[in-house]
Amino acid sequence: MSNARKLFRILKSLMEYQKLMVVLGKADKMALHKLILAIIPRVAYFLYWIIDTLVVLTKIKFTSRWDIKDLMYKWATLWTIANVFTIIGAIVELVELGKEEAKMIASRKYSKTSDDAKDNSNGQVDQFKQKKFAQKLIVIKCSGDLITSTQNMGLPKDYLGWEFHDGMIGCGGFTSAAISCYNQYKLVNK
């Protein structure tokens, strides 16, 4: 049953390809470090979904060409890489937003501007808060996903000497899913 529902994910690599093309389309407008931090997760997710498809096809016995254990390790590794670089990108964005916000607040504090300009800068402060909140959610969501992806790789056992228990994995997965649902709800109700 769990594999049957995963068949609906077969073409998700095409969505990642589309996202990658969008990022590459904006390449000339992005700083190099931001471009790299945007490309690496998209490529990792693209490959992740291809391997996910191979895993599902192998589990349902459509093909037996690949070793399922090796595929699962590669699958989890790509998911981990995507999560780590997404977290790094979100932290970089948070730092840059914080610097921009501090400059804007400082310039507003020491300038003698009209009330209209101050109202406009209040709107900018709200925009900074919303952008920072979105980046914080990305960090939390990907951290939840990291629990599962690293467990699938065996990293906790190798480096910590113990494995994450089902409660930790479930909590990470629930957190990630709840944030995804929240983001979709926001997108639909914009």
Coordinates of C-alpha atoms in Angstrom, one line a residue:
M1 CA 0.0 0.0 0.0
S2 CA 2.8 2.5 0.9
N3 CA 4.4 1.9 -2.5
A4 CA 1.2 2.3 -4.4
R5 CA 0.8 5.9 -3.2
K6 CA 4.3 6.6 -4.1
L7 CA 3.6 5.9 -7.7
F8 CA 2.0 9.4 -7.9
R9 CA 5.5 10.9 -7.2
I10 CA 7.1 9.4 -10.3
L11 CA 7.3 12.6 -12.4
K12 CA 8.3 14.9 -9.5
S13 CA 11.8 15.2 -11.0
L14 CA 10.2 17.2 -13.9
M15 CA 8.9 19.7 -11.3
E16 CA 12.4 20.0 -9.9
Y17 CA 13.8 20.4 -13.5
Q18 CA 11.3 23.3 -14.0
K19 CA 12.4 24.9 -10.7
L20 CA 16.1 24.5 -11.7
M21 CA 15.3 26.3 -15.0
V22 CA 13.7 29.1 -13.1
V23 CA 16.7 29.5 -10.9
L24 CA 19.1 29.4 -13.9
G25 CA 16.9 32.0 -15.6
K26 CA 17.6 34.4 -12.7
A27 CA 21.3 33.6 -12.6
D28 CA 22.4 37.0 -14.0
K29 CA 20.5 38.8 -11.3
M30 CA 21.8 36.7 -8.4
A31 CA 25.0 36.9 -6.4
L32 CA 27.2 33.9 -7.1
H33 CA 27.0 32.4 -3.6
K34 CA 23.2 32.7 -3.7
L35 CA 23.1 31.1 -7.1
I36 CA 25.2 28.1 -5.9
L37 CA 23.1 27.8 -2.8
A38 CA 20.0 27.7 -5.0
I39 CA 21.3 25.3 -7.6
I40 CA 22.7 22.6 -5.4
P41 CA 19.4 21.7 -3.6
R42 CA 17.5 21.8 -6.9
V43 CA 20.0 19.4 -8.6
A44 CA 20.0 17.2 -5.5
Y45 CA 16.2 17.1 -5.4
F46 CA 16.0 16.4 -9.1
L47 CA 18.3 13.3 -8.7
Y48 CA 16.5 12.4 -5.5
W49 CA 13.2 12.1 -7.3
I50 CA 14.7 10.0 -10.1
I51 CA 16.2 7.6 -7.5
D52 CA 12.9 7.7 -5.6
T53 CA 11.2 6.5 -8.8
L54 CA 13.7 3.7 -9.2
V55 CA 13.2 2.7 -5.5
V56 CA 9.4 2.5 -6.0
L57 CA 9.7 0.6 -9.3
T58 CA 12.2 -1.9 -7.6
K59 CA 9.9 -2.3 -4.5
I60 CA 6.9 -3.2 -6.7
K61 CA 9.1 -5.6 -8.6
F62 CA 8.7 -3.7 -11.9
T63 CA 12.4 -3.9 -12.2
S64 CA 15.1 -5.8 -10.3
R65 CA 18.1 -4.3 -11.9
W66 CA 19.2 -2.2 -8.9
D67 CA 20.2 -3.0 -5.4
I68 CA 17.5 -1.5 -3.2
K69 CA 19.9 -0.9 -0.3
D70 CA 22.3 1.1 -2.5
L71 CA 19.5 3.1 -4.0
M72 CA 18.0 3.9 -0.6
Y73 CA 21.4 5.1 0.6
K74 CA 21.9 7.4 -2.5
W75 CA 18.3 8.6 -2.1
A76 CA 18.8 9.6 1.5
T77 CA 22.2 11.2 0.7
L78 CA 20.7 13.4 -2.0
W79 CA 17.8 14.3 0.4
T80 CA 20.3 15.2 3.1
I81 CA 22.4 17.3 0.7
A82 CA 19.3 19.2 -0.5
N83 CA 18.2 19.8 3.1
V84 CA 21.7 21.0 4.3
F85 CA 22.2 23.4 1.4
T86 CA 18.6 24.7 1.7
I87 CA 19.3 25.4 5.4
I88 CA 22.6 27.2 4.6
G89 CA 20.8 29.2 1.9
A90 CA 18.0 30.2 4.3
I91 CA 20.5 31.2 7.0
V92 CA 22.5 33.3 4.5
E93 CA 19.3 35.0 3.5
L94 CA 18.3 35.6 7.1
V95 CA 21.7 37.3 7.8
E96 CA 21.4 39.5 4.7
L97 CA 17.8 40.4 5.5
G98 CA 18.9 41.3 9.0
K99 CA 21.6 43.6 7.7
E100 CA 19.2 45.3 5.2
E101 CA 16.6 45.8 7.9
A102 CA 19.2 47.3 10.3
K103 CA 20.3 49.8 7.7
M104 CA 16.7 50.7 6.9
I105 CA 15.9 51.2 10.6
A106 CA 19.0 53.2 11.2
S107 CA 18.3 55.5 8.2
R108 CA 14.7 56.0 9.3
K109 CA 15.8 56.8 12.8
Y110 CA 18.3 59.4 11.9
S111 CA 16.5 61.0 8.9
K112 CA 14.0 63.8 9.1
T113 CA 11.4 62.6 6.7
S114 CA 7.7 63.1 6.3
D115 CA 5.0 60.9 7.9
D116 CA 4.3 59.3 4.6
A117 CA 7.9 58.2 4.2
K118 CA 7.8 56.8 7.8
D119 CA 4.6 54.9 7.0
N120 CA 6.3 53.5 3.9
S121 CA 9.3 52.4 5.9
N122 CA 6.9 50.7 8.4
G123 CA 5.6 48.7 5.5
Q124 CA 9.1 47.8 4.6
V125 CA 9.8 46.6 8.2
D126 CA 6.7 44.4 7.9
Q127 CA 8.0 43.0 4.7
F128 CA 11.4 42.2 6.3
K129 CA 9.6 40.4 9.2
Q130 CA 7.6 38.3 6.7
K131 CA 10.6 37.4 4.7
K132 CA 12.6 36.5 7.8
F133 CA 9.7 34.4 9.1
A134 CA 9.6 32.5 5.8
Q135 CA 13.3 31.8 6.0
K136 CA 13.0 30.6 9.6
L137 CA 10.2 28.2 8.5
I138 CA 12.5 26.9 5.8
V139 CA 15.2 26.2 8.4
I140 CA 12.8 24.4 10.7
K141 CA 11.2 22.4 7.9
C142 CA 14.5 21.2 6.5
S143 CA 15.8 20.4 10.0
G144 CA 12.7 18.1 10.5
D145 CA 13.5 16.5 7.2
L146 CA 17.1 16.1 8.1
I147 CA 16.1 13.8 11.0
T148 CA 14.6 11.3 8.6
S149 CA 17.2 11.7 5.8
T150 CA 20.2 11.2 8.1
Q151 CA 18.5 8.3 9.8
N152 CA 18.0 6.6 6.4
M153 CA 21.7 7.0 5.7
G154 CA 22.7 5.6 9.1
L155 CA 24.5 8.8 10.2
P156 CA 23.2 9.0 13.8
K157 CA 24.4 5.5 14.4
D158 CA 27.7 6.0 12.8
Y159 CA 28.5 9.4 14.4
L160 CA 26.4 9.6 17.6
G161 CA 26.4 5.9 18.5
W162 CA 22.6 5.8 18.6
E163 CA 19.7 6.0 16.2
F164 CA 16.8 8.4 16.1
H165 CA 13.7 6.7 17.6
D166 CA 10.4 6.6 15.8
G167 CA 9.1 9.5 17.9
M168 CA 11.9 11.8 16.8
I169 CA 11.5 10.8 13.2
G170 CA 7.7 11.3 13.4
C171 CA 8.1 14.7 15.1
G172 CA 10.5 15.8 12.3
G173 CA 8.2 14.5 9.6
F174 CA 5.1 16.1 11.2
T175 CA 6.9 19.5 11.6
S176 CA 8.0 19.4 8.0
A177 CA 4.5 18.4 6.8
A178 CA 2.8 21.0 8.9
I179 CA 5.0 23.8 7.5
S180 CA 4.4 22.5 4.0
C181 CA 0.7 22.6 4.6
Y182 CA 0.9 26.1 6.1
N183 CA 2.9 27.4 3.1
Q184 CA 0.4 25.9 0.6
Y185 CA -2.5 27.4 2.6
K186 CA -0.8 30.8 2.4
L187 CA -0.1 30.4 -1.3
V188 CA -3.8 29.5 -2.0
N189 CA -5.2 32.3 0.1
K190 CA -2.9 35.1 -1.1

